[in-house]
Amino acid sequence: MPYVMVEKPQIPSQQPVPAESTGPSRGSAPTSADVARQAGVSRATVSYVLNNTSAVRISEPTRRRVHEAAKELGYVPHAAARSLRAGHTRIVLMPAPDVPVGTLYSGFLNEFQWALSRLDYTAVQYGSVGVVGDDAARAWAELRPVAVLAPVGMGLRGIGVLQRSGAKAVITLGAEPVEGAHALIADHRAVGRVAAEHLRERGHHRIGVLMPREEGLDAFAAPRLAGIRETGAEAVALPVAYDEEHAADVVARMRESGLSAVFAYNDEYAMLLMRALQDAGIGIPDEVAVVGADDLMLGRLLRPRLTTVRLALPSGQELAEFVDRLVRTPAAEPEIRDVLGASLVRREST
């Protein structure tokens, strides 16, 4: 009669690994047993400490010993094995920027990634070339993320794919929430409204609005234009590329149309426009008032100093804690947060 030998699995105990056990052989990867032996604890304790398990109370001296032993041996947990056990990774996926990002966003992103790492998550920026919205969801789901900051354009179908793949928190980014997901609302119409309200107070009711031709920036420029129109101002769209020749062409069009005020999309475009205005002998703000956005340091160094719209984002720590809370409570009702604030910083260009 055929038979199969089955080795009975041993249940991890809380007893330390025997001291006489040998360490890792030369050239082999260290294991959790090696860490346990070095720290004088059980393999289960090593697992609890390195996986940051909150359900088991481990003393701080023991945690330090385990971390020191792992560092000395060069041991790191096997992410794939841990993912198989949990059904997901500790990855928080977010869209890779497909447009140039400025210092405001890059600084926020660095802080967010650092805060996630302190909570034992790995932040990964991800993008699929030529695949967007719901069609990108399957590619994202293959990585089995524990949380996703979904790219703009992902809808109900894509969110469902991610949730069924094991993502405990799916958070959309954009001006409107999507059914079934948490939402971070960043409504850029507020940026345009703040700029236009200031210019109207200064007596300008026809406002030129720079519309960058750079691919992808229309997702931010169009809502800002809409925000200006919401104030009742007459907004004149001025398409422009980011170079001096195009800026000079815009100045010529402004002269023809009699515009005396411009919202320049952001501070970088405002600086480009101001140089073109000055090259053409046009006074700022006597003949043309200029408003930017982002409140970059360079705008304060210009002469005249640049009036701008300061954007306020949540701190990276605050957003990381928000993601962690949603991961820990996957059955919670969808939560909606406004994350973009806008306020005017008045200087000399208006």
Short mmCIF file of N, CA and C in Angstrom, two decimals, residues 171-302:
data_model
loop_
_atom_site.label_atom_id
_atom_site.label_comp_id
_atom_site.label_asym_id
_atom_site.label_seq_id
_atom_site.Cartn_x
_atom_site.Cartn_y
_atom_site.Cartn_z
N ILE A 171 -8.45 55.07 -2.08
CA ILE A 171 -8.69 56.50 -1.87
C ILE A 171 -8.53 57.21 -3.20
N THR A 172 -9.58 57.88 -3.64
CA THR A 172 -9.52 58.58 -4.92
C THR A 172 -8.98 60.00 -4.71
N LEU A 173 -8.39 60.52 -5.78
CA LEU A 173 -7.87 61.89 -5.80
C LEU A 173 -8.61 62.65 -6.89
N GLY A 174 -9.05 63.85 -6.60
CA GLY A 174 -9.74 64.62 -7.64
C GLY A 174 -10.70 65.62 -7.06
N ALA A 175 -11.49 66.21 -7.94
CA ALA A 175 -12.43 67.25 -7.51
C ALA A 175 -13.76 66.68 -7.01
N GLU A 176 -14.05 65.40 -7.33
CA GLU A 176 -15.31 64.78 -6.93
C GLU A 176 -15.05 63.40 -6.35
N PRO A 177 -15.83 62.95 -5.34
CA PRO A 177 -15.67 61.59 -4.82
C PRO A 177 -16.21 60.56 -5.81
N VAL A 178 -15.79 59.32 -5.64
CA VAL A 178 -16.28 58.20 -6.44
C VAL A 178 -16.97 57.22 -5.49
N GLU A 179 -18.12 56.74 -5.88
CA GLU A 179 -18.91 55.85 -5.04
C GLU A 179 -18.09 54.63 -4.60
N GLY A 180 -18.18 54.31 -3.31
CA GLY A 180 -17.54 53.11 -2.80
C GLY A 180 -16.11 53.29 -2.35
N ALA A 181 -15.54 54.49 -2.51
CA ALA A 181 -14.14 54.72 -2.13
C ALA A 181 -14.04 55.93 -1.22
N HIS A 182 -12.99 55.97 -0.43
CA HIS A 182 -12.66 57.18 0.30
C HIS A 182 -12.18 58.22 -0.71
N ALA A 183 -12.19 59.49 -0.31
CA ALA A 183 -11.84 60.53 -1.28
C ALA A 183 -11.04 61.65 -0.63
N LEU A 184 -9.99 62.07 -1.33
CA LEU A 184 -9.26 63.29 -1.01
C LEU A 184 -9.63 64.30 -2.09
N ILE A 185 -10.37 65.32 -1.71
CA ILE A 185 -10.89 66.29 -2.67
C ILE A 185 -9.90 67.46 -2.80
N ALA A 186 -9.41 67.64 -4.01
CA ALA A 186 -8.52 68.77 -4.31
C ALA A 186 -9.17 69.57 -5.44
N ASP A 187 -9.96 70.55 -5.06
CA ASP A 187 -10.72 71.34 -6.03
C ASP A 187 -9.93 72.60 -6.40
N HIS A 188 -9.31 72.60 -7.57
CA HIS A 188 -8.46 73.72 -7.98
C HIS A 188 -9.26 74.94 -8.42
N ARG A 189 -10.57 74.84 -8.45
CA ARG A 189 -11.37 76.03 -8.74
C ARG A 189 -11.15 77.09 -7.67
N ALA A 190 -10.86 76.65 -6.45
CA ALA A 190 -10.63 77.60 -5.36
C ALA A 190 -9.43 78.49 -5.64
N VAL A 191 -8.41 77.95 -6.32
CA VAL A 191 -7.22 78.74 -6.64
C VAL A 191 -7.59 79.90 -7.56
N GLY A 192 -8.37 79.59 -8.61
CA GLY A 192 -8.81 80.63 -9.53
C GLY A 192 -9.70 81.65 -8.87
N ARG A 193 -10.60 81.17 -7.99
CA ARG A 193 -11.53 82.10 -7.32
C ARG A 193 -10.77 83.12 -6.47
N VAL A 194 -9.78 82.62 -5.70
CA VAL A 194 -9.02 83.52 -4.82
C VAL A 194 -8.29 84.58 -5.64
N ALA A 195 -7.66 84.16 -6.74
CA ALA A 195 -6.93 85.11 -7.60
C ALA A 195 -7.87 86.14 -8.20
N ALA A 196 -9.02 85.67 -8.72
CA ALA A 196 -9.95 86.58 -9.39
C ALA A 196 -10.59 87.56 -8.42
N GLU A 197 -10.93 87.10 -7.22
CA GLU A 197 -11.54 87.99 -6.24
C GLU A 197 -10.60 89.14 -5.89
N HIS A 198 -9.32 88.82 -5.78
CA HIS A 198 -8.34 89.86 -5.48
C HIS A 198 -8.24 90.86 -6.65
N LEU A 199 -8.15 90.35 -7.86
CA LEU A 199 -8.01 91.23 -9.02
C LEU A 199 -9.25 92.10 -9.22
N ARG A 200 -10.41 91.53 -8.95
CA ARG A 200 -11.65 92.32 -9.08
C ARG A 200 -11.68 93.43 -8.04
N GLU A 201 -11.20 93.14 -6.82
CA GLU A 201 -11.12 94.18 -5.80
C GLU A 201 -10.20 95.31 -6.24
N ARG A 202 -9.21 94.98 -7.07
CA ARG A 202 -8.27 95.99 -7.57
C ARG A 202 -8.80 96.68 -8.82
N GLY A 203 -10.04 96.35 -9.21
CA GLY A 203 -10.68 97.04 -10.32
C GLY A 203 -10.54 96.35 -11.67
N HIS A 204 -10.06 95.13 -11.70
CA HIS A 204 -9.88 94.40 -12.97
C HIS A 204 -11.04 93.41 -13.14
N HIS A 205 -11.84 93.57 -14.17
CA HIS A 205 -12.97 92.67 -14.39
C HIS A 205 -12.79 91.80 -15.64
N ARG A 206 -11.79 92.13 -16.47
CA ARG A 206 -11.36 91.24 -17.57
C ARG A 206 -9.98 90.72 -17.21
N ILE A 207 -9.88 89.41 -17.09
CA ILE A 207 -8.64 88.81 -16.59
C ILE A 207 -8.10 87.82 -17.62
N GLY A 208 -6.86 88.02 -18.03
CA GLY A 208 -6.19 87.03 -18.87
C GLY A 208 -5.77 85.85 -18.02
N VAL A 209 -5.91 84.65 -18.55
CA VAL A 209 -5.57 83.44 -17.80
C VAL A 209 -4.62 82.59 -18.64
N LEU A 210 -3.37 82.45 -18.18
CA LEU A 210 -2.43 81.62 -18.91
C LEU A 210 -2.84 80.15 -18.81
N MET A 211 -2.90 79.48 -19.96
CA MET A 211 -3.27 78.06 -20.03
C MET A 211 -2.07 77.30 -20.59
N PRO A 212 -1.29 76.63 -19.74
CA PRO A 212 -0.08 75.96 -20.19
C PRO A 212 -0.37 74.89 -21.24
N ARG A 213 0.50 74.82 -22.24
CA ARG A 213 0.36 73.81 -23.27
C ARG A 213 1.03 72.50 -22.90
N GLU A 214 1.76 72.46 -21.78
CA GLU A 214 2.42 71.23 -21.36
C GLU A 214 1.38 70.14 -21.11
N GLU A 215 1.66 68.96 -21.64
CA GLU A 215 0.71 67.85 -21.52
C GLU A 215 0.45 67.50 -20.06
N GLY A 216 -0.82 67.36 -19.73
CA GLY A 216 -1.20 66.96 -18.38
C GLY A 216 -1.59 68.11 -17.47
N LEU A 217 -1.08 69.32 -17.74
CA LEU A 217 -1.36 70.44 -16.85
C LEU A 217 -2.78 70.97 -16.98
N ASP A 218 -3.48 70.61 -18.05
CA ASP A 218 -4.86 71.07 -18.22
C ASP A 218 -5.77 70.57 -17.10
N ALA A 219 -5.40 69.44 -16.49
CA ALA A 219 -6.21 68.90 -15.39
C ALA A 219 -6.25 69.88 -14.22
N PHE A 220 -5.24 70.74 -14.10
CA PHE A 220 -5.22 71.75 -13.04
C PHE A 220 -5.62 73.13 -13.57
N ALA A 221 -5.20 73.42 -14.81
CA ALA A 221 -5.46 74.75 -15.38
C ALA A 221 -6.93 74.98 -15.66
N ALA A 222 -7.63 73.97 -16.19
CA ALA A 222 -9.04 74.13 -16.53
C ALA A 222 -9.91 74.44 -15.31
N PRO A 223 -9.75 73.73 -14.18
CA PRO A 223 -10.55 74.10 -13.01
C PRO A 223 -10.21 75.50 -12.49
N ARG A 224 -8.96 75.93 -12.59
CA ARG A 224 -8.60 77.27 -12.13
C ARG A 224 -9.27 78.33 -13.00
N LEU A 225 -9.33 78.07 -14.30
CA LEU A 225 -10.04 78.96 -15.21
C LEU A 225 -11.53 79.02 -14.85
N ALA A 226 -12.12 77.85 -14.56
CA ALA A 226 -13.53 77.80 -14.18
C ALA A 226 -13.78 78.58 -12.89
N GLY A 227 -12.83 78.49 -11.94
CA GLY A 227 -12.97 79.22 -10.69
C GLY A 227 -12.98 80.72 -10.89
N ILE A 228 -12.17 81.20 -11.83
CA ILE A 228 -12.17 82.63 -12.14
C ILE A 228 -13.53 83.05 -12.70
N ARG A 229 -14.07 82.25 -13.59
CA ARG A 229 -15.37 82.59 -14.20
C ARG A 229 -16.49 82.54 -13.17
N GLU A 230 -16.36 81.71 -12.15
CA GLU A 230 -17.39 81.62 -11.12
C GLU A 230 -17.54 82.93 -10.35
N THR A 231 -16.52 83.77 -10.34
CA THR A 231 -16.60 85.04 -9.61
C THR A 231 -17.34 86.11 -10.40
N GLY A 232 -17.67 85.82 -11.66
CA GLY A 232 -18.32 86.81 -12.51
C GLY A 232 -17.36 87.59 -13.37
N ALA A 233 -16.07 87.33 -13.21
CA ALA A 233 -15.08 88.02 -14.04
C ALA A 233 -15.12 87.46 -15.46
N GLU A 234 -14.74 88.30 -16.42
CA GLU A 234 -14.58 87.82 -17.79
C GLU A 234 -13.16 87.27 -17.92
N ALA A 235 -13.07 85.97 -18.16
CA ALA A 235 -11.77 85.31 -18.24
C ALA A 235 -11.40 85.07 -19.70
N VAL A 236 -10.22 85.55 -20.09
CA VAL A 236 -9.72 85.38 -21.46
C VAL A 236 -8.58 84.37 -21.43
N ALA A 237 -8.81 83.17 -21.99
CA ALA A 237 -7.80 82.12 -21.98
C ALA A 237 -6.66 82.49 -22.93
N LEU A 238 -5.42 82.32 -22.44
CA LEU A 238 -4.22 82.64 -23.22
C LEU A 238 -3.31 81.41 -23.24
N PRO A 239 -3.46 80.53 -24.24
CA PRO A 239 -2.57 79.35 -24.32
C PRO A 239 -1.12 79.79 -24.46
N VAL A 240 -0.21 79.10 -23.75
CA VAL A 240 1.20 79.48 -23.79
C VAL A 240 2.07 78.26 -23.52
N ALA A 241 3.19 78.17 -24.23
CA ALA A 241 4.22 77.17 -23.95
C ALA A 241 5.24 77.80 -23.01
N TYR A 242 6.00 76.94 -22.33
CA TYR A 242 6.94 77.46 -21.33
C TYR A 242 8.27 77.83 -21.98
N ASP A 243 8.27 78.91 -22.76
CA ASP A 243 9.51 79.45 -23.31
C ASP A 243 9.33 80.94 -23.58
N GLU A 244 10.42 81.64 -23.72
CA GLU A 244 10.39 83.10 -23.81
C GLU A 244 9.68 83.59 -25.07
N GLU A 245 9.86 82.89 -26.18
CA GLU A 245 9.24 83.31 -27.44
C GLU A 245 7.72 83.29 -27.32
N HIS A 246 7.19 82.21 -26.77
CA HIS A 246 5.74 82.12 -26.61
C HIS A 246 5.23 83.17 -25.62
N ALA A 247 6.01 83.42 -24.56
CA ALA A 247 5.60 84.44 -23.60
C ALA A 247 5.52 85.82 -24.27
N ALA A 248 6.48 86.11 -25.16
CA ALA A 248 6.44 87.39 -25.89
C ALA A 248 5.20 87.48 -26.78
N ASP A 249 4.81 86.35 -27.39
CA ASP A 249 3.59 86.33 -28.22
C ASP A 249 2.35 86.62 -27.37
N VAL A 250 2.33 86.07 -26.15
CA VAL A 250 1.20 86.31 -25.25
C VAL A 250 1.10 87.79 -24.90
N VAL A 251 2.25 88.41 -24.62
CA VAL A 251 2.25 89.84 -24.29
C VAL A 251 1.69 90.65 -25.46
N ALA A 252 2.06 90.28 -26.68
CA ALA A 252 1.52 90.98 -27.86
C ALA A 252 0.01 90.82 -27.94
N ARG A 253 -0.51 89.62 -27.66
CA ARG A 253 -1.96 89.40 -27.70
C ARG A 253 -2.66 90.19 -26.60
N MET A 254 -2.01 90.28 -25.44
CA MET A 254 -2.59 91.05 -24.34
C MET A 254 -2.73 92.52 -24.72
N ARG A 255 -1.72 93.06 -25.39
CA ARG A 255 -1.77 94.45 -25.83
C ARG A 255 -2.95 94.68 -26.77
N GLU A 256 -3.12 93.75 -27.70
CA GLU A 256 -4.19 93.88 -28.68
C GLU A 256 -5.56 93.84 -28.03
N SER A 257 -5.69 93.02 -26.98
CA SER A 257 -7.01 92.85 -26.34
C SER A 257 -7.23 93.81 -25.18
N GLY A 258 -6.23 94.59 -24.84
CA GLY A 258 -6.39 95.58 -23.78
C GLY A 258 -6.46 95.00 -22.38
N LEU A 259 -5.90 93.84 -22.14
CA LEU A 259 -5.94 93.23 -20.82
C LEU A 259 -5.00 93.94 -19.86
N SER A 260 -5.48 94.15 -18.65
CA SER A 260 -4.66 94.83 -17.64
C SER A 260 -4.39 93.96 -16.42
N ALA A 261 -4.79 92.69 -16.47
CA ALA A 261 -4.55 91.78 -15.35
C ALA A 261 -4.45 90.35 -15.87
N VAL A 262 -3.57 89.56 -15.24
CA VAL A 262 -3.36 88.18 -15.67
C VAL A 262 -3.20 87.27 -14.46
N PHE A 263 -3.91 86.15 -14.48
CA PHE A 263 -3.61 85.05 -13.57
C PHE A 263 -2.75 84.07 -14.36
N ALA A 264 -1.53 83.83 -13.88
CA ALA A 264 -0.52 83.15 -14.70
C ALA A 264 -0.40 81.66 -14.42
N TYR A 265 -1.42 81.01 -13.91
CA TYR A 265 -1.47 79.57 -13.61
C TYR A 265 -0.65 79.23 -12.38
N ASN A 266 0.67 79.51 -12.40
CA ASN A 266 1.49 79.30 -11.21
C ASN A 266 2.64 80.30 -11.20
N ASP A 267 3.48 80.24 -10.18
CA ASP A 267 4.56 81.22 -10.04
C ASP A 267 5.58 81.13 -11.17
N GLU A 268 5.87 79.91 -11.64
CA GLU A 268 6.86 79.76 -12.70
C GLU A 268 6.40 80.44 -14.00
N TYR A 269 5.16 80.24 -14.35
CA TYR A 269 4.62 80.91 -15.53
C TYR A 269 4.50 82.42 -15.30
N ALA A 270 4.23 82.81 -14.06
CA ALA A 270 4.16 84.24 -13.75
C ALA A 270 5.52 84.91 -13.95
N MET A 271 6.58 84.23 -13.53
CA MET A 271 7.93 84.78 -13.72
C MET A 271 8.27 84.90 -15.19
N LEU A 272 7.89 83.88 -15.97
CA LEU A 272 8.11 83.92 -17.41
C LEU A 272 7.38 85.11 -18.04
N LEU A 273 6.13 85.30 -17.64
CA LEU A 273 5.33 86.39 -18.20
C LEU A 273 5.88 87.75 -17.77
N MET A 274 6.27 87.87 -16.51
CA MET A 274 6.78 89.16 -16.02
C MET A 274 8.04 89.57 -16.77
N ARG A 275 8.90 88.62 -17.07
CA ARG A 275 10.10 88.95 -17.85
C ARG A 275 9.71 89.44 -19.24
N ALA A 276 8.75 88.79 -19.86
CA ALA A 276 8.31 89.20 -21.19
C ALA A 276 7.66 90.58 -21.16
N LEU A 277 6.88 90.87 -20.11
CA LEU A 277 6.27 92.19 -19.96
C LEU A 277 7.34 93.27 -19.80
N GLN A 278 8.33 92.98 -18.97
CA GLN A 278 9.39 93.96 -18.74
C GLN A 278 10.23 94.17 -20.00
N ASP A 279 10.48 93.08 -20.75
CA ASP A 279 11.22 93.21 -22.00
C ASP A 279 10.47 94.09 -23.00
N ALA A 280 9.14 94.08 -22.92
CA ALA A 280 8.31 94.88 -23.82
C ALA A 280 8.07 96.29 -23.29
N GLY A 281 8.68 96.62 -22.14
CA GLY A 281 8.53 97.95 -21.57
C GLY A 281 7.21 98.19 -20.91
N ILE A 282 6.52 97.13 -20.48
CA ILE A 282 5.20 97.26 -19.84
C ILE A 282 5.37 97.22 -18.33
N GLY A 283 4.84 98.22 -17.64
CA GLY A 283 5.00 98.32 -16.19
C GLY A 283 4.12 97.35 -15.42
N ILE A 284 4.69 96.82 -14.32
CA ILE A 284 3.96 95.91 -13.42
C ILE A 284 4.00 96.55 -12.03
N PRO A 285 2.87 96.83 -11.41
CA PRO A 285 1.49 96.54 -11.81
C PRO A 285 0.78 97.72 -12.48
N ASP A 286 1.48 98.81 -12.76
CA ASP A 286 0.81 100.02 -13.26
C ASP A 286 0.01 99.77 -14.53
N GLU A 287 0.60 98.96 -15.45
CA GLU A 287 -0.09 98.68 -16.71
C GLU A 287 -0.73 97.29 -16.72
N VAL A 288 -0.06 96.32 -16.12
CA VAL A 288 -0.60 94.95 -16.05
C VAL A 288 -0.32 94.39 -14.66
N ALA A 289 -1.36 93.90 -13.98
CA ALA A 289 -1.21 93.22 -12.69
C ALA A 289 -1.06 91.72 -12.94
N VAL A 290 -0.20 91.08 -12.15
CA VAL A 290 0.09 89.65 -12.35
C VAL A 290 -0.06 88.90 -11.03
N VAL A 291 -0.77 87.77 -11.08
CA VAL A 291 -0.92 86.88 -9.92
C VAL A 291 -0.46 85.49 -10.31
N GLY A 292 0.34 84.86 -9.45
CA GLY A 292 0.77 83.48 -9.66
C GLY A 292 0.10 82.56 -8.67
N ALA A 293 0.67 81.38 -8.48
CA ALA A 293 0.17 80.41 -7.48
C ALA A 293 1.32 79.50 -7.09
N ASP A 294 1.32 79.09 -5.84
CA ASP A 294 2.29 78.16 -5.21
C ASP A 294 3.15 78.84 -4.16
N ASP A 295 3.33 80.17 -4.23
CA ASP A 295 4.14 80.90 -3.26
C ASP A 295 5.57 80.36 -3.18
N LEU A 296 6.25 80.30 -4.32
CA LEU A 296 7.65 79.88 -4.35
C LEU A 296 8.55 80.99 -3.83
N MET A 297 9.68 80.61 -3.25
CA MET A 297 10.64 81.58 -2.75
C MET A 297 11.10 82.55 -3.84
N LEU A 298 11.30 82.05 -5.07
CA LEU A 298 11.77 82.91 -6.15
C LEU A 298 10.81 84.07 -6.41
N GLY A 299 9.52 83.84 -6.18
CA GLY A 299 8.54 84.90 -6.39
C GLY A 299 8.74 86.06 -5.44
N ARG A 300 9.30 85.78 -4.27
CA ARG A 300 9.56 86.84 -3.29
C ARG A 300 10.82 87.62 -3.64
N LEU A 301 11.66 87.04 -4.47
CA LEU A 301 12.92 87.69 -4.83
C LEU A 301 12.80 88.54 -6.09
N LEU A 302 11.67 88.40 -6.80
CA LEU A 302 11.47 89.21 -8.01
C LEU A 302 11.30 90.68 -7.66
#
